[in-house]
Tab-separated table of C-alpha atoms in Angstrom:
chain	number	residue	atom	x	y	z
A	1	MET	CA	74.131	58.077	61.645
A	2	LEU	CA	72.202	56.609	64.577
A	3	ASN	CA	73.467	56.864	68.147
A	4	PHE	CA	75.459	53.834	69.233
A	5	SER	CA	77.807	52.354	71.797
A	6	PHE	CA	80.485	50.038	70.478
A	7	GLN	CA	82.986	47.815	72.234
A	8	ASN	CA	84.621	44.611	71.111
A	9	THR	CA	86.873	43.030	73.695
A	10	THR	CA	87.945	39.901	71.810
A	11	ARG	CA	91.694	39.773	71.278
A	12	ILE	CA	92.511	38.419	67.811
A	13	HIS	CA	95.652	36.397	67.147
A	14	PHE	CA	95.824	36.198	63.370
A	15	GLY	CA	98.267	34.290	61.199
A	16	GLU	CA	99.971	30.999	60.548
A	17	GLY	CA	101.257	29.207	63.637
A	18	GLN	CA	99.244	31.222	66.122
A	19	ILE	CA	97.715	28.144	67.761
A	20	ALA	CA	100.980	27.775	69.669
A	21	SER	CA	100.148	30.981	71.543
A	22	LEU	CA	97.421	29.103	73.439
A	23	SER	CA	100.065	28.125	75.977
A	24	LYS	CA	100.421	31.755	77.019
A	25	GLN	CA	96.888	33.027	76.442
A	26	ILE	CA	95.083	30.589	78.763
A	27	PRO	CA	95.873	30.948	82.499
A	28	SER	CA	98.288	28.227	83.548
A	29	ASP	CA	96.103	27.134	86.471
A	30	ALA	CA	92.889	26.913	84.423
A	31	LYS	CA	90.978	23.669	84.073
A	32	VAL	CA	90.141	23.739	80.385
A	33	LEU	CA	87.359	22.023	78.463
A	34	VAL	CA	88.263	21.748	74.778
A	35	THR	CA	85.087	21.519	72.705
A	36	TYR	CA	84.933	20.468	69.083
A	37	GLY	CA	82.756	18.864	66.432
A	38	GLY	CA	82.877	15.639	64.487
A	39	GLY	CA	86.603	15.052	64.719
A	40	SER	CA	87.966	16.693	61.562
A	41	ILE	CA	90.451	18.578	63.761
A	42	LYS	CA	92.152	15.237	64.388
A	43	SER	CA	92.760	14.621	60.696
A	44	ASN	CA	93.855	18.130	59.691
A	45	GLY	CA	96.495	18.627	62.383
A	46	VAL	CA	94.628	21.201	64.468
A	47	TYR	CA	93.992	18.846	67.391
A	48	GLU	CA	97.678	17.984	67.510
A	49	GLN	CA	98.630	21.665	67.590
A	50	VAL	CA	96.130	22.380	70.361
A	51	THR	CA	97.311	19.370	72.374
A	52	LYS	CA	100.920	20.499	72.094
A	53	ALA	CA	100.040	24.051	73.135
A	54	LEU	CA	98.132	22.780	76.189
A	55	ALA	CA	100.841	20.349	77.268
A	56	ASN	CA	101.325	22.124	80.577
A	57	HIS	CA	97.634	22.731	81.221
A	58	THR	CA	94.988	20.554	82.827
A	59	TRP	CA	92.416	19.940	80.143
A	60	PHE	CA	89.513	17.717	79.149
A	61	GLU	CA	87.565	17.391	75.947
A	62	PHE	CA	83.979	17.293	74.710
A	63	SER	CA	83.287	16.361	71.099
A	64	GLY	CA	80.291	15.847	68.860
A	65	ILE	CA	78.958	19.400	68.535
A	66	GLU	CA	77.091	19.243	65.243
A	67	PRO	CA	76.289	21.909	62.622
A	68	ASN	CA	73.397	23.953	64.003
A	69	PRO	CA	74.318	22.734	67.495
A	70	SER	CA	71.693	20.709	69.300
A	71	TYR	CA	70.505	21.569	72.802
A	72	ASP	CA	70.512	17.918	73.799
A	73	THR	CA	74.119	17.467	72.678
A	74	LEU	CA	75.333	20.651	74.364
A	75	MET	CA	73.730	19.788	77.686
A	76	LYS	CA	75.874	16.632	77.878
A	77	ALA	CA	78.934	18.824	78.455
A	78	GLN	CA	77.616	19.936	81.841
A	79	ASP	CA	78.489	16.641	83.534
A	80	ILE	CA	82.122	16.996	82.481
A	81	ILE	CA	82.179	20.595	83.699
A	82	LYS	CA	80.791	19.685	87.136
A	83	GLU	CA	82.883	16.548	87.622
A	84	ASN	CA	86.149	18.293	86.781
A	85	ASN	CA	85.516	21.819	88.053
A	86	ILE	CA	86.062	23.263	84.582
A	87	ASP	CA	86.666	27.011	84.674
A	88	PHE	CA	87.674	27.771	81.048
A	89	ILE	CA	86.261	26.661	77.701
A	90	LEU	CA	88.260	26.495	74.477
A	91	ALA	CA	86.128	26.011	71.373
A	92	VAL	CA	88.028	24.523	68.425
A	93	GLY	CA	86.042	24.573	65.204
A	94	GLY	CA	83.709	26.668	63.107
A	95	GLY	CA	80.766	28.853	64.030
A	96	SER	CA	78.580	26.004	65.231
A	97	VAL	CA	81.202	24.797	67.704
A	98	VAL	CA	81.736	28.356	68.943
A	99	ASP	CA	77.979	28.969	69.189
A	100	GLY	CA	77.453	25.714	71.060
A	101	SER	CA	80.335	26.486	73.391
A	102	LYS	CA	78.793	29.869	74.207
A	103	PHE	CA	75.654	28.071	75.314
A	104	ILE	CA	77.696	25.564	77.325
A	105	ALA	CA	79.527	28.439	79.023
A	106	ALA	CA	76.268	30.192	79.874
A	107	VAL	CA	74.484	27.074	81.154
A	108	ALA	CA	77.405	26.164	83.430
A	109	LEU	CA	76.684	29.154	85.675
A	110	PHE	CA	73.008	29.699	84.860
A	111	GLU	CA	70.899	30.501	87.915
A	112	GLY	CA	67.504	29.695	86.403
A	113	GLU	CA	65.651	26.388	86.452
A	114	ASP	CA	65.472	25.598	82.727
A	115	PRO	CA	68.565	26.282	80.569
A	116	TRP	CA	66.400	26.359	77.425
A	117	ASP	CA	64.962	29.623	78.779
A	118	ILE	CA	68.251	31.255	77.765
A	119	VAL	CA	67.247	30.709	74.161
A	120	SER	CA	63.461	30.437	74.168
A	121	LYS	CA	62.708	33.224	76.646
A	122	HIS	CA	65.962	35.217	76.472
A	123	ALA	CA	66.460	34.661	80.196
A	124	ARG	CA	69.139	37.005	81.440
A	125	ILE	CA	72.632	35.575	81.833
A	126	HIS	CA	74.371	36.979	84.920
A	127	LYS	CA	77.633	35.064	84.553
A	128	ALA	CA	79.292	32.531	82.271
A	129	LEU	CA	82.516	30.561	82.101
A	130	PRO	CA	85.309	32.361	80.212
A	131	LEU	CA	85.536	31.242	76.601
A	132	ALA	CA	88.122	31.426	73.831
A	133	CYS	CA	88.302	29.791	70.424
A	134	VAL	CA	90.492	28.440	67.665
A	135	LEU	CA	88.588	29.121	64.461
A	136	THR	CA	88.772	26.483	61.730
A	137	LEU	CA	86.000	27.633	59.391
A	138	PRO	CA	85.527	31.345	58.678
A	139	ALA	CA	81.841	32.147	58.249
A	140	THR	CA	79.718	33.226	61.169
A	141	GLY	CA	81.836	35.795	62.986
A	142	SER	CA	80.902	34.042	66.242
A	143	GLU	CA	84.555	34.117	67.263
A	144	SER	CA	84.293	37.785	68.265
A	145	ASN	CA	80.623	38.553	68.829
A	146	THR	CA	78.024	38.026	71.541
A	147	GLY	CA	75.460	35.915	69.668
A	148	ALA	CA	74.794	32.229	69.111
A	149	VAL	CA	72.085	29.945	67.788
A	150	VAL	CA	70.946	26.662	69.294
A	151	THR	CA	68.557	24.103	67.804
A	152	ARG	CA	66.019	21.953	69.634
A	153	ASN	CA	63.221	19.877	68.139
A	154	GLY	CA	63.400	21.704	64.819
A	155	ASN	CA	63.489	25.149	66.441
A	156	LYS	CA	66.614	27.167	65.660
A	157	LEU	CA	66.729	30.137	68.018
A	158	LEU	CA	69.131	32.942	68.893
A	159	PHE	CA	70.515	34.193	72.175
A	160	ALA	CA	73.081	36.863	72.924
A	161	SER	CA	75.060	38.141	75.879
A	162	PRO	CA	78.309	40.098	76.245
A	163	LEU	CA	79.312	37.487	78.823
A	164	VAL	CA	79.787	34.835	76.120
A	165	ARG	CA	81.898	36.944	73.774
A	166	PRO	CA	85.205	35.047	73.385
A	167	ILE	CA	88.090	36.518	75.351
A	168	PHE	CA	90.407	35.776	72.464
A	169	ALA	CA	90.251	34.066	69.093
A	170	ILE	CA	93.005	32.422	67.074
A	171	LEU	CA	92.626	32.833	63.316
A	172	ASP	CA	95.164	30.779	61.365
A	173	PRO	CA	94.299	30.752	57.637
A	174	ALA	CA	96.432	27.626	57.162
A	175	VAL	CA	93.913	25.485	59.050
A	176	THR	CA	91.269	26.300	56.415
A	177	LEU	CA	93.220	24.553	53.655
A	178	SER	CA	91.584	21.233	54.519
A	179	LEU	CA	88.035	22.563	54.135
A	180	SER	CA	85.788	21.090	51.460
A	181	ASP	CA	84.484	23.218	48.597
A	182	ARG	CA	81.057	23.125	50.242
A	183	GLN	CA	82.444	24.542	53.483
A	184	ILE	CA	84.400	27.226	51.630
A	185	GLY	CA	81.376	28.287	49.606
A	186	ASN	CA	79.110	28.279	52.630
A	187	GLY	CA	81.556	30.354	54.661
A	188	ALA	CA	82.026	33.093	52.090
A	189	VAL	CA	78.284	33.339	51.449
A	190	ASP	CA	77.508	33.442	55.164
A	191	ALA	CA	79.889	36.374	55.621
A	192	PHE	CA	78.491	38.091	52.522
A	193	VAL	CA	74.907	37.924	53.782
A	194	HIS	CA	75.909	39.006	57.282
A	195	THR	CA	77.304	42.133	55.682
A	196	MET	CA	74.219	42.673	53.548
A	197	GLU	CA	71.875	42.400	56.545
A	198	GLN	CA	73.595	45.443	58.049
A	199	TYR	CA	74.170	47.348	54.812
A	200	LEU	CA	71.136	46.881	52.564
A	201	THR	CA	68.582	48.845	54.577
A	202	TYR	CA	68.182	52.613	54.273
A	203	SER	CA	70.693	55.421	54.402
A	204	VAL	CA	71.501	57.231	57.631
A	205	ASN	CA	74.602	58.851	56.099
A	206	ALA	CA	76.912	56.414	57.908
A	207	LYS	CA	79.679	56.694	55.362
A	208	VAL	CA	82.318	54.814	57.335
A	209	GLN	CA	80.088	51.800	57.968
A	210	ASP	CA	78.845	51.778	54.364
A	211	ARG	CA	82.314	51.823	52.889
A	212	PHE	CA	83.606	49.222	55.329
A	213	ALA	CA	80.681	47.012	54.337
A	214	GLU	CA	81.274	47.575	50.634
A	215	GLY	CA	84.942	46.714	51.112
A	216	LEU	CA	83.992	43.426	52.762
A	217	LEU	CA	81.530	42.594	49.984
A	218	LEU	CA	84.104	43.366	47.302
A	219	THR	CA	86.722	41.264	49.095
A	220	LEU	CA	84.408	38.271	49.319
A	221	ILE	CA	83.352	38.629	45.669
A	222	GLU	CA	86.989	38.789	44.617
A	223	GLU	CA	88.526	36.188	46.921
A	224	GLY	CA	85.673	33.693	47.368
A	225	PRO	CA	85.877	32.167	43.881
A	226	LYS	CA	89.681	32.037	44.153
A	227	ALA	CA	89.370	29.730	47.156
A	228	LEU	CA	87.463	27.298	44.921
A	229	ALA	CA	89.689	27.604	41.855
A	230	PRO	CA	92.364	24.861	41.677
A	231	GLU	CA	95.166	27.287	40.829
A	232	THR	CA	94.530	29.535	43.870
A	233	ALA	CA	92.758	27.215	46.328
A	234	LYS	CA	95.880	26.788	48.483
A	235	ASP	CA	96.828	30.481	48.500
A	236	LEU	CA	97.109	31.533	52.151
A	237	GLU	CA	96.613	35.197	51.269
A	238	VAL	CA	93.277	34.354	49.663
A	239	ARG	CA	92.262	32.295	52.703
A	240	GLY	CA	93.464	34.990	55.073
A	241	ASN	CA	91.428	37.711	53.389
A	242	ILE	CA	88.285	35.574	53.501
A	243	MET	CA	88.889	34.691	57.143
A	244	TRP	CA	89.350	38.289	58.228
A	245	ALA	CA	86.388	39.470	56.154
A	246	ALA	CA	84.136	36.908	57.845
A	247	THR	CA	85.240	38.092	61.280
A	248	MET	CA	84.802	41.769	60.420
A	249	ALA	CA	81.369	41.119	58.905
A	250	LEU	CA	79.797	40.372	62.276
A	251	ASN	CA	81.955	41.751	65.081
A	252	GLY	CA	79.634	44.719	65.580
A	253	LEU	CA	81.656	47.337	63.713
A	254	ILE	CA	79.728	47.715	60.463
A	255	GLY	CA	76.429	47.413	62.322
A	256	ALA	CA	77.154	50.241	64.754
A	257	GLY	CA	74.959	53.275	64.166
A	258	VAL	CA	73.021	51.839	61.219
A	259	PRO	CA	69.617	50.138	60.838
A	260	GLN	CA	69.751	46.368	60.381
A	261	ASP	CA	67.463	43.927	58.588
A	262	TRP	CA	67.972	40.182	59.423
A	263	THR	CA	64.828	39.094	57.549
A	264	THR	CA	66.920	36.715	55.453
A	265	HIS	CA	68.344	35.076	58.568
A	266	MET	CA	65.055	34.672	60.386
A	267	ILE	CA	63.422	33.002	57.382
A	268	GLY	CA	66.600	31.026	56.762
A	269	HIS	CA	66.584	29.688	60.313
A	270	GLU	CA	63.210	28.104	59.658
A	271	LEU	CA	64.553	26.394	56.535
A	272	THR	CA	67.400	24.955	58.600
A	273	GLY	CA	65.253	23.991	61.566
A	274	THR	CA	62.554	22.353	59.446
A	275	HIS	CA	64.563	20.836	56.600
A	276	GLY	CA	68.160	20.696	57.874
A	277	ILE	CA	69.529	22.850	55.042
A	278	ASP	CA	72.995	24.336	55.598
A	279	HIS	CA	72.659	27.780	57.152
A	280	ALA	CA	74.529	29.607	54.386
A	281	ARG	CA	72.483	27.849	51.723
A	282	THR	CA	69.265	29.098	53.254
A	283	LEU	CA	70.697	32.606	53.060
A	284	SER	CA	71.664	32.304	49.400
A	285	ILE	CA	68.112	31.164	48.635
A	286	VAL	CA	66.308	33.834	50.647
A	287	LEU	CA	68.405	36.989	50.138
A	288	PRO	CA	67.728	37.448	46.385
A	289	ALA	CA	64.005	37.054	47.062
A	290	VAL	CA	64.176	39.632	49.862
A	291	MET	CA	65.944	42.028	47.500
A	292	LYS	CA	63.206	41.566	44.897
A	293	VAL	CA	60.223	41.822	47.229
A	294	ARG	CA	61.659	44.720	49.267
A	295	LYS	CA	62.931	46.595	46.239
A	296	GLU	CA	61.020	49.817	46.945
A	297	ALA	CA	61.880	49.971	50.649
A	298	LYS	CA	65.552	49.388	49.831
A	299	ARG	CA	65.706	51.360	46.577
A	300	GLU	CA	68.306	53.936	47.626
A	301	LYS	CA	70.716	51.380	49.069
A	302	LEU	CA	70.142	48.950	46.208
A	303	LEU	CA	71.210	51.644	43.766
A	304	GLN	CA	74.265	52.405	45.905
A	305	TYR	CA	75.049	48.688	46.089
A	306	ALA	CA	74.686	48.357	42.314
A	307	GLU	CA	77.094	51.208	41.656
A	308	ARG	CA	79.718	50.755	44.349
A	309	VAL	CA	79.891	46.976	44.583
A	310	TRP	CA	78.988	45.854	41.053
A	311	ASN	CA	79.911	48.997	39.081
A	312	VAL	CA	76.454	49.060	37.477
A	313	THR	CA	75.778	52.610	36.351
A	314	ASP	CA	73.996	52.261	32.978
A	315	GLY	CA	70.238	52.164	32.495
A	316	ASP	CA	67.307	53.369	34.548
A	317	GLU	CA	66.972	52.710	38.266
A	318	ASP	CA	64.949	49.520	37.976
A	319	SER	CA	67.278	47.981	35.428
A	320	ARG	CA	70.314	48.798	37.601
A	321	ILE	CA	68.685	47.240	40.657
A	322	ASN	CA	67.656	44.149	38.722
A	323	ARG	CA	71.161	43.785	37.363
A	324	ALA	CA	72.660	44.030	40.866
A	325	ILE	CA	70.338	41.280	42.094
A	326	GLU	CA	71.221	39.148	39.086
A	327	LEU	CA	74.952	39.619	39.741
A	328	THR	CA	74.443	38.695	43.393
A	329	GLU	CA	72.807	35.443	42.335
A	330	GLN	CA	75.640	34.785	39.888
A	331	PHE	CA	78.168	35.243	42.678
A	332	PHE	CA	76.299	32.748	44.823
A	333	GLU	CA	76.308	30.315	41.913
A	334	LYS	CA	80.075	30.734	41.594
A	335	MET	CA	80.299	29.814	45.271
A	336	GLN	CA	78.339	26.656	44.442
A	337	VAL	CA	75.303	27.406	46.607
A	338	PRO	CA	71.591	27.289	45.642
A	339	THR	CA	69.544	30.400	44.893
A	340	ARG	CA	66.045	28.870	44.698
A	341	LEU	CA	63.934	26.660	46.942
A	342	SER	CA	63.573	24.324	43.974
A	343	HIS	CA	67.352	23.820	44.050
A	344	VAL	CA	66.942	22.080	47.415
A	345	ASP	CA	63.849	20.135	46.356
A	346	LEU	CA	61.316	22.365	48.097
A	347	GLY	CA	58.171	23.756	46.485
A	348	ALA	CA	55.007	25.714	47.129
A	349	ALA	CA	53.592	22.940	49.302
A	350	ASP	CA	56.401	23.481	51.827
A	351	ILE	CA	55.718	27.169	52.436
A	352	ASP	CA	52.793	26.794	54.846
A	353	LEU	CA	54.909	24.959	57.427
A	354	LEU	CA	57.644	27.585	57.206
A	355	ILE	CA	55.080	30.342	57.754
A	356	GLU	CA	53.676	28.381	60.689
A	357	LYS	CA	57.155	28.176	62.237
A	358	LEU	CA	57.796	31.901	61.744
A	359	THR	CA	54.498	32.641	63.467
A	360	GLN	CA	55.255	30.220	66.289
A	361	HIS	CA	58.591	31.934	66.920
A	362	GLY	CA	57.102	35.434	66.930
A	363	MET	CA	58.709	36.512	63.656
A	364	LEU	CA	55.742	38.715	62.790
A	365	LYS	CA	57.435	42.064	62.131
A	366	LEU	CA	60.837	41.582	60.545
A	367	GLY	CA	63.142	43.962	58.716
A	368	GLU	CA	64.653	47.387	59.306
A	369	HIS	CA	61.189	48.976	59.403
A	370	SER	CA	59.493	46.035	61.176
A	371	SER	CA	57.272	45.930	58.111
A	372	VAL	CA	57.966	42.394	56.922
A	373	THR	CA	54.737	40.805	58.109
A	374	ILE	CA	53.875	37.131	57.801
A	375	ASP	CA	52.192	37.922	54.477
A	376	VAL	CA	55.380	39.588	53.212
A	377	SER	CA	57.443	36.616	54.424
A	378	ARG	CA	55.136	34.375	52.426
A	379	GLU	CA	55.674	36.564	49.368
A	380	ILE	CA	59.421	36.269	49.845
A	381	LEU	CA	59.229	32.489	50.019
A	382	VAL	CA	56.997	32.340	46.940
A	383	THR	CA	59.473	34.571	45.102
A	384	ALA	CA	62.281	32.197	46.145
A	385	LEU	CA	60.581	29.211	44.484
């Protein structure tokens, strides 16, 4: 196991009815900015619950944060923050709303000249407004980690700081019952690939992290399809297990002391930035191709994955690995997401621009060994056709 330091300070309030606890969790004298997306929280009852919980607080609202939150949209929140002396941000929504709110919180107290430097140049953040969230779509794990992505002019880029980790997060599985099948499928796949990015590398004998990761993968494989099946779609236990798995997949725990990959995400970000494809759907397209192209580098963990997650023990090593990849693709198909570029109407002619974007963003040495060069990324994209 590699050396590591681990701390996660986000307090989790999990379970039905927990939104009511907002009244006690946010300081009574805080001036709160409630941030959210397109307004679905007003039709599914979440907005009403938040409003009731904040009845004795001074609060304002900022809406319109889109999937893959836009820099231009997020910057509009700064006027509200300055005019009303906002000193606390409450993000209500899925990962994009939480990500966008992290950027809003950082920009509010940013000491540099250009806020985009936070993302484009990883300018250091010295302070940020305190942030909490009410999660409505389990997927990204942003509710208890330090990272976020922001999009500008087709460039989807990452920033991270411990100062934007949410102070607390409310996870009520009941609020996920109004999600569409597309959102459910995307969320489970996002969590699955987050886990794989930290698991499917090479062994450092980190048994605890490996078995935690395998438990998350097995949970998502078991519960994900249930959330789409009519007879179990409204089961709160199913929704709760998916929600908690998504949080645990990217709160830092399973990634502590192990090598990490993230090739799938970096290539996926270019698919989103260039073509507007749902984040999770880029992951379901790219991951199987990464597994195929990086088969030798990942051989030991692929065999472990085949045996422990998919119970594939018959045949020679190559056949077991191939079967595990095939079963992964079948799981993605059950979650109603694409597994090929052709499934989203992209072909060989689209690869050059994606490679150009990867190069532009400095994604020249990806993967756990920094050995995924631009040529290897091209091979992955060709394999994904």
